[in-house]
PDB file of C-alpha atoms and ligand atoms in Angstrom:
ATOM      1  CA  UNK A   1       0.050   0.055  -0.122  1.00  0.00           C
ATOM      2  CA  UNK A   2       1.555   3.345  -1.007  1.00  0.00           C
ATOM      3  CA  UNK A   3      -0.778   5.873   1.521  1.00  0.00           C
ATOM      4  CA  UNK A   4       0.682   7.255   4.115  1.00  0.00           C
ATOM      5  CA  UNK A   5      -0.653   6.108   7.667  1.00  0.00           C
ATOM      6  CA  UNK A   6      -3.670   8.458   8.978  1.00  0.00           C
ATOM      7  CA  UNK A   7      -2.436   8.891  12.139  1.00  0.00           C
ATOM      8  CA  UNK A   8       1.536   8.400  12.293  1.00  0.00           C
ATOM      9  CA  UNK A   9       2.219   9.665   8.370  1.00  0.00           C
ATOM     10  CA  UNK A  10       4.187   5.830   8.523  1.00  0.00           C
ATOM     11  CA  UNK A  11       4.828   4.247   4.821  1.00  0.00           C
ATOM     12  CA  UNK A  12       5.469   0.617   6.124  1.00  0.00           C
ATOM     13  CA  UNK A  13       2.661  -1.540   6.337  1.00  0.00           C
ATOM     14  CA  UNK A  14       1.957  -5.310   6.561  1.00  0.00           C
ATOM     15  CA  UNK A  15      -0.963  -6.844   4.961  1.00  0.00           C
ATOM     16  CA  UNK A  16      -3.108  -8.473   7.724  1.00  0.00           C
ATOM     17  CA  UNK A  17      -5.228 -11.931   7.125  1.00  0.00           C
ATOM     18  CA  UNK A  18      -8.520 -11.970   6.315  1.00  0.00           C
ATOM     19  CA  UNK A  19     -11.291 -10.590   3.762  1.00  0.00           C
ATOM     20  CA  UNK A  20     -13.113  -7.857   3.489  1.00  0.00           C
ATOM     21  CA  UNK A  21     -16.849  -9.283   3.948  1.00  0.00           C
ATOM     22  CA  UNK A  22     -18.707  -7.718   1.648  1.00  0.00           C
ATOM     23  CA  UNK A  23     -15.754  -6.447  -0.991  1.00  0.00           C
ATOM     24  CA  UNK A  24     -13.678  -8.751  -2.079  1.00  0.00           C
ATOM     25  CA  UNK A  25     -11.591  -6.405  -3.522  1.00  0.00           C
ATOM     26  CA  UNK A  26     -10.272  -5.142  -0.579  1.00  0.00           C
ATOM     27  CA  UNK A  27      -7.494  -5.454   1.297  1.00  0.00           C
ATOM     28  CA  UNK A  28      -6.581  -4.910   5.363  1.00  0.00           C
ATOM     29  CA  UNK A  29      -3.287  -3.319   6.149  1.00  0.00           C
ATOM     30  CA  UNK A  30      -1.908  -2.574   9.621  1.00  0.00           C
ATOM     31  CA  UNK A  31       0.970   0.551  10.062  1.00  0.00           C
ATOM     32  CA  UNK A  32       4.304  -0.997  11.249  1.00  0.00           C
ATOM     33  CA  UNK A  33       4.982   2.115  13.164  1.00  0.00           C
ATOM     34  CA  UNK A  34       1.441   2.654  15.173  1.00  0.00           C
ATOM     35  CA  UNK A  35      -0.435  -0.381  14.305  1.00  0.00           C
ATOM     36  CA  UNK A  36      -3.678   1.398  12.829  1.00  0.00           C
ATOM     37  CA  UNK A  37      -5.822  -0.977  10.396  1.00  0.00           C
ATOM     38  CA  UNK A  38      -6.920   0.294   7.183  1.00  0.00           C
ATOM     39  CA  UNK A  39      -8.442  -0.689   3.923  1.00  0.00           C
ATOM     40  CA  UNK A  40      -6.370  -0.613   1.125  1.00  0.00           C
ATOM     41  CA  UNK A  41      -9.069   2.084  -0.444  1.00  0.00           C
ATOM     42  CA  UNK A  42     -12.555   3.362   0.724  1.00  0.00           C
ATOM     43  CA  UNK A  43     -15.469   2.097  -1.153  1.00  0.00           C
ATOM     44  CA  UNK A  44     -18.651   3.983   0.561  1.00  0.00           C
ATOM     45  CA  UNK A  45     -20.921   5.350  -2.008  1.00  0.00           C
ATOM     46  CA  UNK A  46     -22.131   8.811  -1.648  1.00  0.00           C
ATOM     47  CA  UNK A  47     -24.561   9.450   0.690  1.00  0.00           C
ATOM     48  CA  UNK A  48     -24.747   5.950   1.613  1.00  0.00           C
ATOM     49  CA  UNK A  49     -25.779   6.621   5.389  1.00  0.00           C
ATOM     50  CA  UNK A  50     -28.346   8.847   5.080  1.00  0.00           C
ATOM     51  CA  UNK A  51     -29.856   6.601   2.486  1.00  0.00           C
ATOM     52  CA  UNK A  52     -29.705   3.478   4.799  1.00  0.00           C
ATOM     53  CA  UNK A  53     -26.625   2.006   3.319  1.00  0.00           C
ATOM     54  CA  UNK A  54     -25.613  -0.002   6.092  1.00  0.00           C
ATOM     55  CA  UNK A  55     -28.974  -2.099   6.309  1.00  0.00           C
ATOM     56  CA  UNK A  56     -28.516  -2.895   2.563  1.00  0.00           C
ATOM     57  CA  UNK A  57     -32.036  -3.780   0.630  1.00  0.00           C
ATOM     58  CA  UNK A  58     -33.776  -4.680   3.882  1.00  0.00           C
ATOM     59  CA  UNK A  59     -37.076  -2.664   5.216  1.00  0.00           C
ATOM     60  CA  UNK A  60     -35.859  -0.633   8.023  1.00  0.00           C
ATOM     61  CA  UNK A  61     -37.274  -2.559  10.759  1.00  0.00           C
ATOM     62  CA  UNK A  62     -36.965   0.087  14.248  1.00  0.00           C
ATOM     63  CA  UNK A  63     -38.005  -2.088  17.161  1.00  0.00           C
ATOM     64  CA  UNK A  64     -36.068  -4.872  16.207  1.00  0.00           C
ATOM     65  CA  UNK A  65     -32.896  -2.334  15.453  1.00  0.00           C
ATOM     66  CA  UNK A  66     -33.382  -0.895  19.012  1.00  0.00           C
ATOM     67  CA  UNK A  67     -33.702  -4.510  20.740  1.00  0.00           C
ATOM     68  CA  UNK A  68     -30.458  -5.504  18.529  1.00  0.00           C
ATOM     69  CA  UNK A  69     -28.879  -2.543  20.277  1.00  0.00           C
ATOM     70  CA  UNK A  70     -30.691  -2.912  23.943  1.00  0.00           C
ATOM     71  CA  UNK A  71     -27.684  -4.938  25.738  1.00  0.00           C
ATOM     72  CA  UNK A  72     -25.259  -2.565  24.691  1.00  0.00           C
ATOM     73  CA  UNK A  73     -27.358   1.061  25.271  1.00  0.00           C
ATOM     74  CA  UNK A  74     -28.135  -0.864  29.127  1.00  0.00           C
ATOM     75  CA  UNK A  75     -24.444  -1.101  29.411  1.00  0.00           C
ATOM     76  CA  UNK A  76     -23.461   2.280  28.217  1.00  0.00           C
ATOM     77  CA  UNK A  77     -26.142   3.855  30.382  1.00  0.00           C
ATOM     78  CA  UNK A  78     -24.828   2.247  33.099  1.00  0.00           C
ATOM     79  CA  UNK A  79     -21.042   2.725  32.732  1.00  0.00           C
ATOM     80  CA  UNK A  80     -21.591   6.504  31.634  1.00  0.00           C
ATOM     81  CA  UNK A  81     -24.558   6.791  35.004  1.00  0.00           C
ATOM     82  CA  UNK A  82     -22.331   9.533  36.839  1.00  0.00           C
ATOM     83  CA  UNK A  83     -21.450  11.679  33.828  1.00  0.00           C
ATOM     84  CA  UNK A  84     -24.961  11.547  32.407  1.00  0.00           C
ATOM     85  CA  UNK A  85     -26.732  12.461  35.694  1.00  0.00           C
ATOM     86  CA  UNK A  86     -28.063  16.437  35.395  1.00  0.00           C
ATOM     87  CA  UNK A  87     -26.016  16.908  32.618  1.00  0.00           C
ATOM     88  CA  UNK A  88     -26.379  17.999  28.623  1.00  0.00           C
ATOM     89  CA  UNK A  89     -25.889  15.133  26.544  1.00  0.00           C
ATOM     90  CA  UNK A  90     -25.145  14.705  22.413  1.00  0.00           C
ATOM     91  CA  UNK A  91     -24.803  11.222  21.150  1.00  0.00           C
ATOM     92  CA  UNK A  92     -23.439  11.450  17.599  1.00  0.00           C
ATOM     93  CA  UNK A  93     -24.555   8.926  15.096  1.00  0.00           C
ATOM     94  CA  UNK A  94     -27.047   7.818  17.501  1.00  0.00           C
ATOM     95  CA  UNK A  95     -29.108   5.577  15.119  1.00  0.00           C
ATOM     96  CA  UNK A  96     -32.420   4.687  16.172  1.00  0.00           C
ATOM     97  CA  UNK A  97     -31.757   6.654  19.545  1.00  0.00           C
ATOM     98  CA  UNK A  98     -31.949   3.426  21.881  1.00  0.00           C
ATOM     99  CA  UNK A  99     -29.059   5.068  24.444  1.00  0.00           C
ATOM    100  CA  UNK A 100     -30.751   8.864  24.511  1.00  0.00           C
ATOM    101  CA  UNK A 101     -33.965   7.353  25.354  1.00  0.00           C
ATOM    102  CA  UNK A 102     -32.750   5.400  27.973  1.00  0.00           C
ATOM    103  CA  UNK A 103     -29.959   8.130  29.179  1.00  0.00           C
ATOM    104  CA  UNK A 104     -32.705  10.779  28.949  1.00  0.00           C
ATOM    105  CA  UNK A 105     -34.442  10.153  32.603  1.00  0.00           C
ATOM    106  CA  UNK A 106     -30.919  10.935  33.970  1.00  0.00           C
ATOM    107  CA  UNK A 107     -30.011  13.724  32.005  1.00  0.00           C
ATOM    108  CA  UNK A 108     -30.902  17.733  31.844  1.00  0.00           C
ATOM    109  CA  UNK A 109     -31.189  17.740  28.156  1.00  0.00           C
ATOM    110  CA  UNK A 110     -30.214  15.123  25.600  1.00  0.00           C
ATOM    111  CA  UNK A 111     -29.927  15.377  22.006  1.00  0.00           C
ATOM    112  CA  UNK A 112     -29.005  13.298  18.502  1.00  0.00           C
ATOM    113  CA  UNK A 113     -26.830  13.686  15.370  1.00  0.00           C
ATOM    114  CA  UNK A 114     -28.014  10.868  12.952  1.00  0.00           C
ATOM    115  CA  UNK A 115     -27.260  10.848   9.043  1.00  0.00           C
ATOM    116  CA  UNK A 116     -30.065   8.236   7.975  1.00  0.00           C
ATOM    117  CA  UNK A 117     -32.634   9.721   6.980  1.00  0.00           C
ATOM    118  CA  UNK A 118     -35.840   7.420   7.230  1.00  0.00           C
ATOM    119  CA  UNK A 119     -35.873   7.850  11.239  1.00  0.00           C
ATOM    120  CA  UNK A 120     -37.237  11.219  11.420  1.00  0.00           C
ATOM    121  CA  UNK A 121     -40.621  10.021  12.058  1.00  0.00           C
ATOM    122  CA  UNK A 122     -39.387   8.134  14.537  1.00  0.00           C
ATOM    123  CA  UNK A 123     -37.696  10.305  16.413  1.00  0.00           C
ATOM    124  CA  UNK A 124     -40.853  13.170  16.711  1.00  0.00           C
ATOM    125  CA  UNK A 125     -43.295  10.117  17.345  1.00  0.00           C
ATOM    126  CA  UNK A 126     -40.677   9.788  20.555  1.00  0.00           C
ATOM    127  CA  UNK A 127     -40.223  13.596  21.027  1.00  0.00           C
ATOM    128  CA  UNK A 128     -36.178  12.987  20.622  1.00  0.00           C
ATOM    129  CA  UNK A 129     -34.357  16.374  19.330  1.00  0.00           C
ATOM    130  CA  UNK A 130     -32.098  14.862  16.696  1.00  0.00           C
ATOM    131  CA  UNK A 131     -30.602  16.893  13.708  1.00  0.00           C
ATOM    132  CA  UNK A 132     -28.691  15.207  10.525  1.00  0.00           C
ATOM    133  CA  UNK A 133     -25.430  17.204  11.155  1.00  0.00           C
ATOM    134  CA  UNK A 134     -23.541  18.705  13.919  1.00  0.00           C
ATOM    135  CA  UNK A 135     -24.079  22.376  11.958  1.00  0.00           C
ATOM    136  CA  UNK A 136     -27.738  22.038  12.233  1.00  0.00           C
ATOM    137  CA  UNK A 137     -27.466  22.542  15.961  1.00  0.00           C
ATOM    138  CA  UNK A 138     -27.762  25.913  17.346  1.00  0.00           C
ATOM    139  CA  UNK A 139     -24.601  27.926  17.700  1.00  0.00           C
ATOM    140  CA  UNK A 140     -24.559  28.627  20.960  1.00  0.00           C
ATOM    141  CA  UNK A 141     -25.854  24.816  22.380  1.00  0.00           C
ATOM    142  CA  UNK A 142     -23.198  23.176  24.111  1.00  0.00           C
ATOM    143  CA  UNK A 143     -22.504  19.905  25.648  1.00  0.00           C
ATOM    144  CA  UNK A 144     -21.396  18.366  28.925  1.00  0.00           C
ATOM    145  CA  UNK A 145     -21.085  14.881  27.195  1.00  0.00           C
ATOM    146  CA  UNK A 146     -20.932  13.939  23.688  1.00  0.00           C
ATOM    147  CA  UNK A 147     -20.771  10.528  22.900  1.00  0.00           C
ATOM    148  CA  UNK A 148     -19.941   8.359  19.745  1.00  0.00           C
ATOM    149  CA  UNK A 149     -21.007   4.584  19.585  1.00  0.00           C
ATOM    150  CA  UNK A 150     -19.515   2.308  17.201  1.00  0.00           C
ATOM    151  CA  UNK A 151     -19.257   5.611  14.949  1.00  0.00           C
ATOM    152  CA  UNK A 152     -15.740   6.878  14.922  1.00  0.00           C
ATOM    153  CA  UNK A 153     -14.067   3.863  13.069  1.00  0.00           C
ATOM    154  CA  UNK A 154     -16.706   4.444   9.702  1.00  0.00           C
ATOM    155  CA  UNK A 155     -15.312   8.121   9.223  1.00  0.00           C
ATOM    156  CA  UNK A 156     -13.069   9.160   6.597  1.00  0.00           C
ATOM    157  CA  UNK A 157     -11.216  12.048   8.884  1.00  0.00           C
ATOM    158  CA  UNK A 158     -11.760  11.064  12.469  1.00  0.00           C
ATOM    159  CA  UNK A 159      -9.799  13.507  13.738  1.00  0.00           C
ATOM    160  CA  UNK A 160     -11.325  16.560  12.280  1.00  0.00           C
ATOM    161  CA  UNK A 161     -14.903  15.346  13.189  1.00  0.00           C
ATOM    162  CA  UNK A 162     -13.684  14.750  16.725  1.00  0.00           C
ATOM    163  CA  UNK A 163     -12.192  18.529  16.639  1.00  0.00           C
ATOM    164  CA  UNK A 164     -15.626  19.588  15.486  1.00  0.00           C
ATOM    165  CA  UNK A 165     -17.753  17.846  17.815  1.00  0.00           C
ATOM    166  CA  UNK A 166     -15.173  19.409  20.707  1.00  0.00           C
ATOM    167  CA  UNK A 167     -16.432  22.958  19.456  1.00  0.00           C
ATOM    168  CA  UNK A 168     -19.636  21.325  21.015  1.00  0.00           C
ATOM    169  CA  UNK A 169     -18.105  20.969  24.341  1.00  0.00           C
ATOM    170  CA  UNK A 170     -18.572  22.921  27.566  1.00  0.00           C
ATOM    171  CA  UNK A 171     -15.028  23.888  28.591  1.00  0.00           C
ATOM    172  CA  UNK A 172     -15.464  20.846  31.382  1.00  0.00           C
ATOM    173  CA  UNK A 173     -17.008  18.308  28.829  1.00  0.00           C
ATOM    174  CA  UNK A 174     -16.067  14.789  27.599  1.00  0.00           C
ATOM    175  CA  UNK A 175     -16.157  13.231  24.422  1.00  0.00           C
ATOM    176  CA  UNK A 176     -16.368   9.535  25.103  1.00  0.00           C
ATOM    177  CA  UNK A 177     -16.448   6.906  21.988  1.00  0.00           C
ATOM    178  CA  UNK A 178     -16.968   3.028  21.709  1.00  0.00           C
ATOM    179  CA  UNK A 179     -14.886   1.473  18.869  1.00  0.00           C
ATOM    180  CA  UNK A 180     -14.139  -2.352  17.669  1.00  0.00           C
ATOM    181  CA  UNK A 181     -10.402  -2.705  18.667  1.00  0.00           C
ATOM    182  CA  UNK A 182      -7.900  -3.674  15.994  1.00  0.00           C
ATOM    183  CA  UNK A 183      -6.106  -6.155  18.504  1.00  0.00           C
ATOM    184  CA  UNK A 184      -9.411  -8.734  19.576  1.00  0.00           C
ATOM    185  CA  UNK A 185      -7.970 -11.281  20.843  1.00  0.00           C
ATOM    186  CA  UNK A 186      -9.796 -13.403  18.035  1.00  0.00           C
ATOM    187  CA  UNK A 187      -7.686 -11.760  15.378  1.00  0.00           C
ATOM    188  CA  UNK A 188      -4.157 -11.355  16.940  1.00  0.00           C
ATOM    189  CA  UNK A 189      -3.628 -14.545  19.368  1.00  0.00           C
ATOM    190  CA  UNK A 190      -6.281 -17.016  18.578  1.00  0.00           C
ATOM    191  CA  UNK A 191      -5.723 -16.220  14.850  1.00  0.00           C
ATOM    192  CA  UNK A 192      -9.344 -17.278  13.701  1.00  0.00           C
ATOM    193  CA  UNK A 193      -9.685 -17.543   9.924  1.00  0.00           C
ATOM    194  CA  UNK A 194     -13.206 -17.549  10.216  1.00  0.00           C
ATOM    195  CA  UNK A 195     -13.391 -14.546  12.182  1.00  0.00           C
ATOM    196  CA  UNK A 196     -10.419 -12.715  10.062  1.00  0.00           C
ATOM    197  CA  UNK A 197     -12.895 -13.222   7.160  1.00  0.00           C
ATOM    198  CA  UNK A 198     -16.273 -12.193   8.987  1.00  0.00           C
ATOM    199  CA  UNK A 199     -14.873  -8.989  11.236  1.00  0.00           C
ATOM    200  CA  UNK A 200     -13.720  -7.017   8.583  1.00  0.00           C
ATOM    201  CA  UNK A 201     -16.362  -4.687   7.010  1.00  0.00           C
ATOM    202  CA  UNK A 202     -15.742  -2.008   4.151  1.00  0.00           C
ATOM    203  CA  UNK A 203     -17.485   0.470   6.326  1.00  0.00           C
ATOM    204  CA  UNK A 204     -14.955   0.173   9.042  1.00  0.00           C
ATOM    205  CA  UNK A 205     -12.135   2.490   7.558  1.00  0.00           C
ATOM    206  CA  UNK A 206     -10.131   2.222  10.411  1.00  0.00           C
ATOM    207  CA  UNK A 207      -9.648   0.222  13.651  1.00  0.00           C
ATOM    208  CA  UNK A 208      -7.468   1.737  16.821  1.00  0.00           C
ATOM    209  CA  UNK A 209      -5.832   0.191  19.571  1.00  0.00           C
ATOM    210  CA  UNK A 210      -5.262   1.624  22.665  1.00  0.00           C
ATOM    211  CA  UNK A 211      -1.954   3.155  22.403  1.00  0.00           C
ATOM    212  CA  UNK A 212      -2.686   4.880  18.705  1.00  0.00           C
ATOM    213  CA  UNK A 213      -5.948   6.665  20.387  1.00  0.00           C
ATOM    214  CA  UNK A 214      -3.130   8.850  22.165  1.00  0.00           C
ATOM    215  CA  UNK A 215      -2.024   9.705  17.988  1.00  0.00           C
ATOM    216  CA  UNK A 216      -5.942  10.414  17.124  1.00  0.00           C
ATOM    217  CA  UNK A 217      -6.299  12.278  20.285  1.00  0.00           C
ATOM    218  CA  UNK A 218      -3.204  14.787  19.211  1.00  0.00           C
ATOM    219  CA  UNK A 219      -4.720  15.305  15.436  1.00  0.00           C
ATOM    220  CA  UNK A 220      -7.885  16.408  16.757  1.00  0.00           C
ATOM    221  CA  UNK A 221      -5.864  18.882  19.275  1.00  0.00           C
ATOM    222  CA  UNK A 222      -7.758  16.608  22.277  1.00  0.00           C
ATOM    223  CA  UNK A 223      -6.520  15.457  25.681  1.00  0.00           C
ATOM    224  CA  UNK A 224      -6.989  11.568  26.132  1.00  0.00           C
ATOM    225  CA  UNK A 225      -8.002  11.086  29.046  1.00  0.00           C
ATOM    226  CA  UNK A 226      -8.528   7.550  29.529  1.00  0.00           C
ATOM    227  CA  UNK A 227      -9.203   4.203  27.212  1.00  0.00           C
ATOM    228  CA  UNK A 228     -10.967   1.585  28.984  1.00  0.00           C
ATOM    229  CA  UNK A 229     -10.804  -2.249  27.338  1.00  0.00           C
ATOM    230  CA  UNK A 230     -14.683  -3.579  27.055  1.00  0.00           C
ATOM    231  CA  UNK A 231     -15.413  -7.108  25.647  1.00  0.00           C
ATOM    232  CA  UNK A 232     -18.821  -7.170  24.342  1.00  0.00           C
ATOM    233  CA  UNK A 233     -18.764 -11.056  23.510  1.00  0.00           C
ATOM    234  CA  UNK A 234     -18.396 -13.401  25.915  1.00  0.00           C
ATOM    235  CA  UNK A 235     -16.409 -16.734  26.076  1.00  0.00           C
ATOM    236  CA  UNK A 236     -19.275 -18.540  24.367  1.00  0.00           C
ATOM    237  CA  UNK A 237     -19.161 -16.767  21.837  1.00  0.00           C
ATOM    238  CA  UNK A 238     -15.178 -17.369  21.248  1.00  0.00           C
ATOM    239  CA  UNK A 239     -15.290 -20.914  21.691  1.00  0.00           C
ATOM    240  CA  UNK A 240     -17.331 -21.622  18.818  1.00  0.00           C
ATOM    241  CA  UNK A 241     -15.622 -19.264  16.739  1.00  0.00           C
ATOM    242  CA  UNK A 242     -12.775 -21.537  17.422  1.00  0.00           C
ATOM    243  CA  UNK A 243     -14.819 -24.712  17.215  1.00  0.00           C
ATOM    244  CA  UNK A 244     -17.241 -23.711  14.236  1.00  0.00           C
ATOM    245  CA  UNK A 245     -15.886 -21.374  13.187  1.00  0.00           C
ATOM    246  CA  UNK A 246     -19.442 -19.285  12.928  1.00  0.00           C
ATOM    247  CA  UNK A 247     -20.502 -16.318  14.722  1.00  0.00           C
ATOM    248  CA  UNK A 248     -23.323 -16.491  17.307  1.00  0.00           C
ATOM    249  CA  UNK A 249     -22.060 -19.073  19.887  1.00  0.00           C
ATOM    250  CA  UNK A 250     -23.339 -16.255  22.701  1.00  0.00           C
ATOM    251  CA  UNK A 251     -27.156 -17.174  22.012  1.00  0.00           C
ATOM    252  CA  UNK A 252     -26.229 -20.877  20.651  1.00  0.00           C
ATOM    253  CA  UNK A 253     -23.933 -21.768  23.831  1.00  0.00           C
ATOM    254  CA  UNK A 254     -25.131 -19.210  26.056  1.00  0.00           C
ATOM    255  CA  UNK A 255     -25.224 -21.833  28.709  1.00  0.00           C
ATOM    256  CA  UNK A 256     -21.472 -21.781  29.062  1.00  0.00           C
ATOM    257  CA  UNK A 257     -21.664 -17.941  30.692  1.00  0.00           C
ATOM    258  CA  UNK A 258     -22.286 -17.011  33.739  1.00  0.00           C
ATOM    259  CA  UNK A 259     -22.067 -13.078  34.943  1.00  0.00           C
ATOM    260  CA  UNK A 260     -18.684 -14.266  36.829  1.00  0.00           C
ATOM    261  CA  UNK A 261     -17.137 -15.907  34.008  1.00  0.00           C
ATOM    262  CA  UNK A 262     -17.588 -13.096  31.623  1.00  0.00           C
ATOM    263  CA  UNK A 263     -16.567 -10.261  34.022  1.00  0.00           C
ATOM    264  CA  UNK A 264     -13.561 -12.948  34.681  1.00  0.00           C
ATOM    265  CA  UNK A 265     -12.633 -13.152  30.779  1.00  0.00           C
ATOM    266  CA  UNK A 266     -12.984  -9.537  30.290  1.00  0.00           C
ATOM    267  CA  UNK A 267     -10.524  -8.809  32.926  1.00  0.00           C
ATOM    268  CA  UNK A 268      -7.861 -11.050  31.739  1.00  0.00           C
ATOM    269  CA  UNK A 269      -8.409 -10.263  28.399  1.00  0.00           C
ATOM    270  CA  UNK A 270      -8.274  -6.462  29.214  1.00  0.00           C
ATOM    271  CA  UNK A 271      -5.100  -6.855  31.149  1.00  0.00           C
ATOM    272  CA  UNK A 272      -3.923  -7.951  27.948  1.00  0.00           C
ATOM    273  CA  UNK A 273      -5.369  -5.377  25.980  1.00  0.00           C
ATOM    274  CA  UNK A 274      -6.909  -7.827  23.724  1.00  0.00           C
ATOM    275  CA  UNK A 275     -10.574  -7.137  24.274  1.00  0.00           C
ATOM    276  CA  UNK A 276     -13.072  -6.901  21.338  1.00  0.00           C
ATOM    277  CA  UNK A 277     -14.041  -3.280  21.756  1.00  0.00           C
ATOM    278  CA  UNK A 278     -12.327   0.157  23.560  1.00  0.00           C
ATOM    279  CA  UNK A 279     -13.916   2.922  25.319  1.00  0.00           C
ATOM    280  CA  UNK A 280     -12.042   6.595  25.233  1.00  0.00           C
ATOM    281  CA  UNK A 281     -12.706   9.542  26.599  1.00  0.00           C
ATOM    282  CA  UNK A 282     -11.019  13.106  25.009  1.00  0.00           C
ATOM    283  CA  UNK A 283     -11.161  16.545  26.621  1.00  0.00           C
ATOM    284  CA  UNK A 284     -10.453  19.974  25.312  1.00  0.00           C
TER     285      UNK A 284
HETATM  286 ZN1  LIG B   1       0.717   4.508  12.092  1.00  0.00          ZN
END
């Protein structure tokens, strides 16, 4: 690959094994210097997100979408419970609004930004203040917390967008992002071939690791407060990948999981930096 690394300007990359599940023409590269994972090219059509591209040709089933996200939305509200209480919160890339719907009873005010245009009626039915672009928010409206759950990896210019979001923060405000980790144990230690041919997606333009998020913060002119390692999928899911080479183990083999086991597994993976998910906090 002859493009420079987005984060560190490095020019040396190694090709990662695996396939981009929806586009066989793309290759997966990892920067030798900082570990940023990127695709050989960006192949997202114009207005892709506005026109529900992520849902393909399927009709938009908002209730089903909310159901799929419910576990994550509840985890996020609990994780951020202290920060959202009595504050003004903006969720950037809010999708069907599951997080802000669940958070709003604790907050002073919630709002969202979402490109997807077919959700407009859903927002007004639920009395949610959601705009399509950051610039559609009133100029003087500021937030104590701006969240972006599984959004930053979709952006062509993530640092530019983080910088733009930071202009909507109160002086002590924070931006908290959740992203898939480039160092997921299934890819880096277990070397699951099936997973490496399933997880990469043309919409995920970048996969970050805990160390290179400092570079992202610097590029956006922000401070990195902390990075937390979170495991979304339990041990049953990983055993199923390794045994059957297929997703869904957390449903099919859920009998293997318990809260204690999931917590212990997450803690071990976190201590090794090998969880599937990272949460990072940025401030001005
Ligand atoms: Zn790099």
